GROMACS .gro file of C-alpha atoms in nm:
model
  410
    1ALA     CA    1   3.120  -1.860   3.911
    2ASP     CA    2   3.424  -2.089   3.927
    3ILE     CA    3   3.663  -1.958   3.662
    4GLY     CA    4   4.042  -1.975   3.665
    5ASP     CA    5   4.291  -2.143   3.900
    6GLU     CA    6   4.297  -2.025   4.264
    7GLN     CA    7   4.553  -2.271   4.395
    8SER     CA    8   4.753  -2.134   4.692
    9ILE     CA    9   5.065  -2.273   4.862
   10GLU     CA   10   5.007  -2.051   5.164
   11GLN     CA   11   4.654  -2.188   5.210
   12SER     CA   12   4.759  -2.540   5.112
   13LEU     CA   13   4.507  -2.538   4.819
   14SER     CA   14   4.575  -2.740   4.506
   15THR     CA   15   4.395  -2.664   4.171
   16PHE     CA   16   4.145  -2.929   4.243
   17SER     CA   17   4.094  -2.823   4.603
   18SER     CA   18   4.028  -2.462   4.504
   19HIS     CA   19   3.766  -2.571   4.254
   20MET     CA   20   3.593  -2.796   4.510
   21HIS     CA   21   3.594  -2.519   4.763
   22ARG     CA   22   3.388  -2.294   4.533
   23ILE     CA   23   3.161  -2.571   4.407
   24ARG     CA   24   3.072  -2.662   4.766
   25GLU     CA   25   2.926  -2.313   4.801
   26PHE     CA   26   2.729  -2.361   4.472
   27LEU     CA   27   2.573  -2.682   4.588
   28ALA     CA   28   2.469  -2.529   4.922
   29GLU     CA   29   2.333  -2.199   4.799
   30SER     CA   30   2.197  -2.249   4.443
   31ASP     CA   31   1.826  -2.270   4.357
   32ASP     CA   32   1.598  -2.218   4.054
   33SER     CA   33   1.700  -1.851   4.034
   34THR     CA   34   2.077  -1.918   4.021
   35LEU     CA   35   2.315  -1.910   3.725
   36VAL     CA   36   2.623  -2.131   3.782
   37LEU     CA   37   2.933  -2.092   3.564
   38MET     CA   38   3.212  -2.356   3.599
   39ASP     CA   39   3.533  -2.371   3.394
   40GLU     CA   40   3.692  -2.711   3.339
   41LEU     CA   41   3.466  -2.907   3.572
   42GLY     CA   42   3.652  -3.193   3.750
   43VAL     CA   43   3.998  -3.085   3.637
   44GLY     CA   44   4.306  -3.119   3.861
   45THR     CA   45   4.270  -3.485   3.957
   46ASP     CA   46   4.242  -3.834   3.799
   47PRO     CA   47   4.047  -3.783   3.471
   48GLU     CA   48   3.805  -4.071   3.529
   49GLU     CA   49   3.733  -3.971   3.888
   50GLY     CA   50   3.714  -3.604   3.789
   51ALA     CA   51   3.465  -3.687   3.513
   52ALA     CA   52   3.251  -3.899   3.744
   53LEU     CA   53   3.253  -3.627   4.007
   54GLY     CA   54   3.163  -3.366   3.743
   55ILE     CA   55   2.861  -3.570   3.633
   56SER     CA   56   2.742  -3.604   3.992
   57ILE     CA   57   2.775  -3.231   4.050
   58LEU     CA   58   2.576  -3.151   3.732
   59GLU     CA   59   2.301  -3.391   3.836
   60LYS     CA   60   2.267  -3.221   4.173
   61LEU     CA   61   2.253  -2.878   4.022
   62GLN     CA   62   1.995  -3.002   3.774
   63GLN     CA   63   1.778  -3.131   4.063
   64LYS     CA   64   1.795  -2.784   4.219
   65ASN     CA   65   1.680  -2.634   3.879
   66ALA     CA   66   1.986  -2.409   3.871
   67ILE     CA   67   2.084  -2.288   3.522
   68THR     CA   68   2.440  -2.426   3.474
   69ILE     CA   69   2.709  -2.370   3.211
   70ALA     CA   70   3.020  -2.586   3.243
   71THR     CA   71   3.319  -2.627   3.017
   72THR     CA   72   3.517  -2.952   2.993
   73HIS     CA   73   3.752  -3.163   2.788
   74TYR     CA   74   3.624  -3.490   2.932
   75SER     CA   75   3.452  -3.716   2.683
   76GLN     CA   76   3.245  -3.875   2.968
   77LEU     CA   77   3.078  -3.539   3.031
   78LYS     CA   78   3.007  -3.497   2.660
   79SER     CA   79   2.842  -3.839   2.651
   80TYR     CA   80   2.641  -3.750   2.960
   81ALA     CA   81   2.500  -3.446   2.787
   82TYR     CA   82   2.395  -3.663   2.488
   83THR     CA   83   2.203  -3.907   2.699
   84THR     CA   84   2.039  -3.677   2.958
   85ASP     CA   85   1.724  -3.472   2.923
   86ARG     CA   86   1.749  -3.097   2.980
   87VAL     CA   87   2.124  -3.108   2.919
   88GLU     CA   88   2.269  -2.987   2.588
   89ASN     CA   89   2.611  -3.003   2.430
   90ALA     CA   90   2.763  -2.690   2.274
   91SER     CA   91   3.102  -2.585   2.142
   92VAL     CA   92   3.294  -2.287   2.014
   93GLU     CA   93   3.427  -2.332   1.661
   94PHE     CA   94   3.805  -2.361   1.631
   95ASP     CA   95   4.001  -2.289   1.311
   96LEU     CA   96   4.273  -2.550   1.279
   97GLU     CA   97   4.442  -2.351   1.000
   98THR     CA   98   4.496  -2.041   1.211
   99LEU     CA   99   4.491  -2.223   1.547
  100LYS     CA  100   4.245  -1.960   1.668
  101PRO     CA  101   3.885  -1.980   1.784
  102THR     CA  102   3.622  -1.822   1.553
  103TYR     CA  103   3.393  -1.741   1.849
  104LYS     CA  104   3.099  -1.904   1.675
  105LEU     CA  105   2.881  -2.092   1.926
  106ILE     CA  106   2.756  -2.425   1.785
  107MET     CA  107   2.458  -2.575   1.973
  108GLY     CA  108   2.407  -2.949   1.981
  109VAL     CA  109   2.760  -3.045   1.885
  110PRO     CA  110   3.040  -3.102   2.144
  111GLY     CA  111   3.384  -2.964   2.062
  112GLY     CA  112   3.684  -3.183   2.010
  113SER     CA  113   3.998  -3.123   2.215
  114ASN     CA  114   4.202  -3.100   1.886
  115ALA     CA  115   4.511  -3.179   2.099
  116PHE     CA  116   4.672  -3.402   1.833
  117GLU     CA  117   4.610  -3.159   1.549
  118ILE     CA  118   4.735  -2.858   1.746
  119ALA     CA  119   5.045  -3.048   1.872
  120LEU     CA  120   5.129  -3.159   1.514
  121ARG     CA  121   5.107  -2.805   1.380
  122LEU     CA  122   5.319  -2.678   1.667
  123GLY     CA  123   5.601  -2.916   1.564
  124ILE     CA  124   5.550  -3.240   1.761
  125PRO     CA  125   5.670  -3.526   1.539
  126GLN     CA  126   5.405  -3.728   1.352
  127GLU     CA  127   5.524  -4.061   1.499
  128ILE     CA  128   5.452  -3.929   1.852
  129ILE     CA  129   5.104  -3.820   1.744
  130ASP     CA  130   5.036  -4.159   1.586
  131ARG     CA  131   5.152  -4.344   1.893
  132ALA     CA  132   4.937  -4.122   2.111
  133ARG     CA  133   4.630  -4.211   1.907
  134THR     CA  134   4.687  -4.581   1.975
  135LEU     CA  135   4.686  -4.518   2.346
  136LEU     CA  136   4.335  -4.373   2.350
  137SER     CA  137   4.063  -4.593   2.503
  138GLU     CA  138   3.790  -4.730   2.275
  139GLU     CA  139   3.534  -4.501   2.440
  140GLU     CA  140   3.747  -4.191   2.380
  141ILE     CA  141   3.811  -4.293   2.018
  142LYS     CA  142   3.435  -4.353   1.975
  143VAL     CA  143   3.349  -4.010   2.117
  144GLU     CA  144   3.609  -3.831   1.900
  145ASP     CA  145   3.481  -4.012   1.594
  146ILE     CA  146   3.126  -3.908   1.673
  147ILE     CA  147   3.237  -3.550   1.718
  148ASN     CA  148   3.427  -3.557   1.388
  149GLU     CA  149   3.129  -3.703   1.205
  150LEU     CA  150   2.895  -3.444   1.355
  151ASN     CA  151   3.131  -3.163   1.253
  152GLN     CA  152   3.157  -3.302   0.904
  153GLU     CA  153   2.779  -3.327   0.877
  154ARG     CA  154   2.741  -2.975   1.011
  155ASN     CA  155   2.991  -2.843   0.760
  156ARG     CA  156   2.816  -3.032   0.478
  157TYR     CA  157   2.479  -2.894   0.590
  158GLN     CA  158   2.613  -2.540   0.608
  159LYS     CA  159   2.757  -2.571   0.261
  160LEU     CA  160   2.430  -2.708   0.122
  161ARG     CA  161   2.239  -2.435   0.307
  162GLN     CA  162   2.462  -2.172   0.153
  163GLU     CA  163   2.424  -2.318  -0.195
  164MET     CA  164   2.047  -2.335  -0.148
  165GLU     CA  165   2.040  -1.976  -0.032
  166GLU     CA  166   2.245  -1.868  -0.334
  167TYR     CA  167   2.014  -2.068  -0.562
  168ARG     CA  168   1.703  -1.911  -0.412
  169ASN     CA  169   1.846  -1.561  -0.446
  170HIS     CA  170   1.939  -1.632  -0.810
  171GLU     CA  171   1.594  -1.777  -0.874
  172LYS     CA  172   1.435  -1.470  -0.711
  173GLU     CA  173   1.643  -1.236  -0.929
  174LEU     CA  174   1.543  -1.425  -1.243
  175LYS     CA  175   1.177  -1.428  -1.144
  176GLU     CA  176   1.180  -1.052  -1.078
  177LYS     CA  177   1.363  -0.993  -1.406
  178TYR     CA  178   1.117  -1.192  -1.619
  179GLU     CA  179   0.813  -1.053  -1.436
  180LYS     CA  180   0.942  -0.703  -1.511
  181MET     CA  181   0.998  -0.798  -1.880
  182ILE     CA  182   0.648  -0.941  -1.906
  183GLU     CA  183   0.498  -0.637  -1.739
  184GLU     CA  184   0.683  -0.405  -1.976
  185GLN     CA  185   0.576  -0.606  -2.280
  186GLN     CA  186   0.216  -0.604  -2.162
  187GLU     CA  187   0.220  -0.231  -2.104
  188LYS     CA  188   0.367  -0.181  -2.455
  189HIS     CA  189   0.103  -0.411  -2.606
  190ASP     CA  190  -0.179  -0.239  -2.422
  191LYS     CA  191  -0.060   0.109  -2.537
  192GLU     CA  192  -0.031  -0.010  -2.900
  193MET     CA  193  -0.375  -0.172  -2.886
  194LYS     CA  194  -0.532   0.136  -2.734
  195ALA     CA  195  -0.376   0.362  -2.997
  196ALA     CA  196  -0.492   0.126  -3.275
  197ARG     CA  197  -0.851   0.116  -3.139
  198GLU     CA  198  -0.863   0.491  -3.105
  199GLU     CA  199  -0.737   0.535  -3.460
  200ALA     CA  200  -0.987   0.282  -3.597
  201GLU     CA  201  -1.275   0.447  -3.410
  202ALA     CA  202  -1.167   0.786  -3.544
  203ILE     CA  203  -1.160   0.642  -3.900
  204VAL     CA  204  -1.510   0.486  -3.861
  205GLU     CA  205  -1.649   0.814  -3.727
  206GLU     CA  206  -1.491   1.013  -4.007
  207THR     CA  207  -1.620   0.759  -4.263
  208LYS     CA  208  -1.971   0.797  -4.125
  209LYS     CA  209  -1.957   1.176  -4.164
  210GLU     CA  210  -1.820   1.150  -4.515
  211ALA     CA  211  -2.088   0.892  -4.611
  212ARG     CA  212  -2.365   1.118  -4.480
  213ARG     CA  213  -2.223   1.414  -4.668
  214ILE     CA  214  -2.196   1.226  -4.998
  215ILE     CA  215  -2.547   1.075  -4.963
  216SER     CA  216  -2.686   1.420  -4.875
  217ASP     CA  217  -2.522   1.568  -5.190
  218LEU     CA  218  -2.659   1.287  -5.408
  219LYS     CA  219  -3.012   1.339  -5.276
  220GLN     CA  220  -3.001   1.708  -5.355
  221LYS     CA  221  -2.871   1.653  -5.712
  222ASP     CA  222  -3.114   1.395  -5.839
  223TYR     CA  223  -3.451   1.352  -5.673
  224ASN     CA  224  -3.555   1.076  -5.918
  225GLN     CA  225  -3.281   0.842  -5.800
  226ARG     CA  226  -3.361   0.899  -5.431
  227SER     CA  227  -3.477   0.540  -5.371
  228GLU     CA  228  -3.148   0.406  -5.497
  229VAL     CA  229  -2.959   0.649  -5.281
  230ASP     CA  230  -3.167   0.538  -4.979
  231ARG     CA  231  -3.071   0.178  -5.050
  232ALA     CA  232  -2.707   0.274  -5.086
  233GLN     CA  233  -2.731   0.467  -4.758
  234THR     CA  234  -2.884   0.166  -4.580
  235SER     CA  235  -2.612  -0.065  -4.716
  236ALA     CA  236  -2.333   0.177  -4.617
  237ASN     CA  237  -2.483   0.225  -4.270
  238GLN     CA  238  -2.502  -0.151  -4.227
  239GLU     CA  239  -2.138  -0.191  -4.318
  240LEU     CA  240  -2.036   0.087  -4.080
  241LYS     CA  241  -2.252  -0.070  -3.812
  242GLU     CA  242  -2.074  -0.405  -3.860
  243LEU     CA  243  -1.736  -0.234  -3.841
  244SER     CA  244  -1.844  -0.056  -3.521
  245GLN     CA  245  -1.956  -0.394  -3.376
  246ILE     CA  246  -1.615  -0.544  -3.456
  247LEU     CA  247  -1.446  -0.258  -3.270
  248GLU     CA  248  -1.682  -0.297  -2.981
  249THR     CA  249  -1.611  -0.668  -2.967
  250GLU     CA  250  -1.237  -0.597  -2.946
  251ASN     CA  251  -1.302  -0.339  -2.671
  252GLU     CA  252  -1.515  -0.591  -2.484
  253LYS     CA  253  -1.231  -0.846  -2.501
  254GLU     CA  254  -0.995  -0.588  -2.348
  255ARG     CA  255  -1.249  -0.515  -2.072
  256GLU     CA  256  -1.284  -0.882  -1.995
  257LYS     CA  257  -0.916  -0.887  -1.894
  258VAL     CA  258  -1.011  -0.695  -1.585
  259SER     CA  259  -0.913  -0.884  -1.273
  260ALA     CA  260  -1.076  -0.895  -0.930
  261ALA     CA  261  -0.749  -0.742  -0.808
  262ASP     CA  262  -0.857  -0.419  -0.972
  263PHE     CA  263  -1.154  -0.392  -0.742
  264GLU     CA  264  -1.216  -0.449  -0.372
  265VAL     CA  265  -1.516  -0.471  -0.146
  266GLY     CA  266  -1.638  -0.121  -0.064
  267ASP     CA  267  -1.545   0.037  -0.400
  268GLN     CA  268  -1.799   0.274  -0.555
  269VAL     CA  269  -1.865   0.164  -0.914
  270ARG     CA  270  -2.096   0.229  -1.208
  271VAL     CA  271  -2.253  -0.063  -1.394
  272ARG     CA  272  -2.231   0.026  -1.764
  273SER     CA  273  -2.515  -0.198  -1.881
  274ILE     CA  274  -2.780  -0.044  -1.653
  275GLY     CA  275  -2.630   0.299  -1.589
  276ARG     CA  276  -2.656   0.255  -1.211
  277LYS     CA  277  -2.400   0.327  -0.943
  278GLY     CA  278  -2.349   0.128  -0.623
  279GLU     CA  279  -2.105  -0.026  -0.380
  280ILE     CA  280  -1.927  -0.361  -0.426
  281THR     CA  281  -2.037  -0.600  -0.142
  282ALA     CA  282  -1.870  -0.920  -0.266
  283LEU     CA  283  -1.620  -1.037  -0.529
  284ASP     CA  284  -1.597  -1.371  -0.710
  285GLN     CA  285  -1.238  -1.419  -0.841
  286ASP     CA  286  -1.319  -1.727  -1.047
  287LYS     CA  287  -1.633  -1.603  -1.219
  288LYS     CA  288  -1.497  -1.246  -1.252
  289GLU     CA  289  -1.818  -1.113  -1.105
  290ALA     CA  290  -1.919  -0.875  -0.827
  291GLN     CA  291  -2.222  -0.816  -0.611
  292ILE     CA  292  -2.333  -0.454  -0.624
  293GLN     CA  293  -2.565  -0.283  -0.382
  294ALA     CA  294  -2.730  -0.010  -0.591
  295GLY     CA  295  -2.978   0.162  -0.362
  296ILE     CA  296  -3.238  -0.099  -0.269
  297MET     CA  297  -3.128  -0.320  -0.562
  298GLN     CA  298  -2.877  -0.608  -0.533
  299VAL     CA  299  -2.709  -0.661  -0.873
  300THR     CA  300  -2.462  -0.924  -0.997
  301ALA     CA  301  -2.239  -0.780  -1.271
  302SER     CA  302  -1.933  -0.882  -1.468
  303LEU     CA  303  -1.614  -0.702  -1.366
  304ALA     CA  304  -1.576  -0.594  -1.728
  305ASP     CA  305  -1.907  -0.408  -1.693
  306LEU     CA  306  -1.781  -0.199  -1.396
  307VAL     CA  307  -1.615   0.142  -1.379
  308LYS     CA  308  -1.485   0.296  -1.058
  309VAL     CA  309  -1.651   0.620  -0.957
  310ASP     CA  310  -1.598   0.869  -0.677
  311ILE     CA  311  -1.954   0.995  -0.623
  312PRO     CA  312  -2.104   0.856  -0.296
  313GLU     CA  313  -2.414   0.650  -0.337
  314ASP     CA  314  -2.649   0.881  -0.145
  315ASN     CA  315  -2.546   1.183  -0.362
  316GLU     CA  316  -2.589   0.979  -0.676
  317GLU     CA  317  -2.931   0.855  -0.576
  318LYS     CA  318  -3.041   1.208  -0.489
  319GLN     CA  319  -2.914   1.337  -0.825
  320LEU     CA  320  -3.085   1.054  -1.018
  321LYS     CA  321  -3.414   1.109  -0.835
  322ASN     CA  322  -3.410   1.485  -0.905
  323TYR     CA  323  -3.318   1.426  -1.263
  324ARG     CA  324  -3.596   1.172  -1.313
  325VAL     CA  325  -3.856   1.407  -1.165
  326GLN     CA  326  -3.748   1.675  -1.411
  327LYS     CA  327  -3.722   1.428  -1.703
  328SER     CA  328  -4.062   1.270  -1.641
  329GLN     CA  329  -4.227   1.607  -1.687
  330HIS     CA  330  -4.103   1.620  -2.047
  331VAL     CA  331  -4.109   1.257  -2.168
  332SER     CA  332  -4.426   1.124  -2.315
  333PRO     CA  333  -4.525   0.761  -2.262
  334LYS     CA  334  -4.586   0.736  -2.635
  335LEU     CA  335  -4.357   0.770  -2.938
  336ASP     CA  336  -4.504   0.808  -3.290
  337LEU     CA  337  -4.268   0.696  -3.568
  338ARG     CA  338  -4.511   0.701  -3.863
  339GLY     CA  339  -4.352   0.859  -4.168
  340GLU     CA  340  -3.997   0.816  -4.039
  341ARG     CA  341  -3.725   0.647  -4.234
  342TYR     CA  342  -3.564   0.322  -4.118
  343GLU     CA  343  -3.237   0.464  -3.973
  344ALA     CA  344  -3.395   0.779  -3.835
  345ALA     CA  345  -3.662   0.574  -3.663
  346GLN     CA  346  -3.404   0.351  -3.500
  347TYR     CA  347  -3.212   0.653  -3.371
  348LYS     CA  348  -3.527   0.805  -3.224
  349VAL     CA  349  -3.628   0.480  -3.053
  350ASP     CA  350  -3.290   0.435  -2.902
  351LYS     CA  351  -3.280   0.794  -2.762
  352TYR     CA  352  -3.646   0.768  -2.648
  353LEU     CA  353  -3.572   0.449  -2.448
  354ASP     CA  354  -3.287   0.629  -2.267
  355ASP     CA  355  -3.514   0.919  -2.186
  356ALA     CA  356  -3.796   0.686  -2.068
  357PHE     CA  357  -3.556   0.500  -1.841
  358LEU     CA  358  -3.421   0.819  -1.686
  359ALA     CA  359  -3.777   0.954  -1.645
  360GLY     CA  360  -3.865   0.641  -1.448
  361LEU     CA  361  -4.143   0.524  -1.689
  362ASN     CA  362  -4.235   0.161  -1.648
  363GLU     CA  363  -4.412   0.108  -1.980
  364VAL     CA  364  -4.415   0.301  -2.308
  365GLU     CA  365  -4.598   0.272  -2.641
  366ILE     CA  366  -4.421   0.296  -2.972
  367VAL     CA  367  -4.641   0.362  -3.274
  368HIS     CA  368  -4.491   0.251  -3.606
  369GLY     CA  369  -4.800   0.170  -3.815
  370LYS     CA  370  -4.871  -0.145  -4.007
  371GLY     CA  371  -4.761  -0.071  -4.365
  372THR     CA  372  -4.494  -0.307  -4.500
  373GLY     CA  373  -4.365  -0.394  -4.155
  374ALA     CA  374  -4.029  -0.227  -4.220
  375LEU     CA  375  -4.064   0.024  -3.932
  376ARG     CA  376  -4.181  -0.250  -3.695
  377GLN     CA  377  -3.870  -0.453  -3.784
  378ALA     CA  378  -3.647  -0.148  -3.725
  379VAL     CA  379  -3.807  -0.097  -3.380
  380GLU     CA  380  -3.764  -0.464  -3.284
  381GLU     CA  381  -3.396  -0.456  -3.380
  382VAL     CA  382  -3.340  -0.173  -3.134
  383LEU     CA  383  -3.549  -0.335  -2.861
  384GLU     CA  384  -3.354  -0.659  -2.883
  385LYS     CA  385  -3.027  -0.482  -2.804
  386ASN     CA  386  -3.130  -0.209  -2.567
  387SER     CA  387  -3.027  -0.266  -2.204
  388HIS     CA  388  -3.327  -0.076  -2.062
  389VAL     CA  389  -3.587  -0.309  -2.217
  390GLU     CA  390  -3.720  -0.588  -1.997
  391ASP     CA  391  -3.983  -0.712  -2.241
  392TYR     CA  392  -4.198  -0.600  -2.537
  393ARG     CA  393  -4.505  -0.713  -2.736
  394LEU     CA  394  -4.733  -0.607  -3.014
  395GLY     CA  395  -5.034  -0.408  -2.904
  396ARG     CA  396  -5.371  -0.568  -2.845
  397GLN     CA  397  -5.669  -0.479  -3.069
  398LYS     CA  398  -5.783  -0.183  -2.847
  399GLU     CA  399  -5.418  -0.064  -2.818
  400GLY     CA  400  -5.359  -0.038  -3.192
  401GLY     CA  401  -5.286  -0.398  -3.290
  402MET     CA  402  -4.997  -0.469  -3.527
  403GLY     CA  403  -4.924  -0.097  -3.563
  404VAL     CA  404  -4.812  -0.052  -3.203
  405THR     CA  405  -4.541  -0.213  -2.983
  406ILE     CA  406  -4.573  -0.199  -2.602
  407VAL     CA  407  -4.238  -0.191  -2.419
  408LYS     CA  408  -4.179  -0.267  -2.055
  409ILE     CA  409  -3.884  -0.073  -1.907
  410LYS     CA  410  -3.649  -0.226  -1.648
   0.00000   0.00000   0.00000
């Protein structure tokens, strides 16, 4: 390192000589593992010769791949750094208001000497400063102008960067604020809708019970008007059924709001429509669908049709298998509905199909008789909507013909 002034009268060393004495050692001993520090390179002699000598010294150290840091006030050295590869200008910021350095290192921009500004603030008359400016060479003026322009651009960039940062922070705050408001409103809406649906479902259920009670009372009071009561019961049940369907439609709309973000590959889920449990193997964000591995079955299901469960697949399969073995011992492959009323027949068919599915039956026979065809129509209405039914047909001649429906279970 060559820092400070080691001039000596006793040793006949001037400022310049003392610097050269140290630099001679650098040039002889430096290599690619050397760090060289030089303060005010080329100072203590004619500025032009000192600058030229400084450039030559830097070139030699660069050839030796020594890492070099040199300070200077010479504009020639600043220009050299601009035009030479692997050489970079840098400066320490200086506050002209306080006449103190800020100790902020600025890469890529050379520092100005600020001699005129400092002299003016320290009381040197303006006319002397103005005269001094006219004595600068064109090259020195050009370098100083470049430095000033660079500093102005840097200041402008820093100001714009600060404004942009403030804008981004403000934008981020607004975004977070509105996202929170939307989330709160959505939560409030969901709670209100859930409460409204639960209240409506309770009202429908209570209405069903009340309708059954009233109809039962009417049947007991006047047997002669039983057919009219039956028709009134059918009409009331149909209206309640339509109301239930409306509620179910609303519930389905809510379920359709489910996002792929609510599920992930590997989740254990139950598929409502088929009553099976499995593991999600793939998700489709756009279609809102998932691939489910349910035992040996590969199923594609809507996300709205899925419910997360905690039971492992192997336990669930074992439980289902054991249950089906037990169920199959009690479920007959044939259901006789002859003599049943319309609504009661539909209820029995719906429950029987659930039992047949759980028992593992592949095909069942539903006997409804020929008659007016009302029971057959009631059975077909249930079969059209039941998720366990793969297909159905009327019986062949030897199976019972029009009085029997053969159902294939999924």
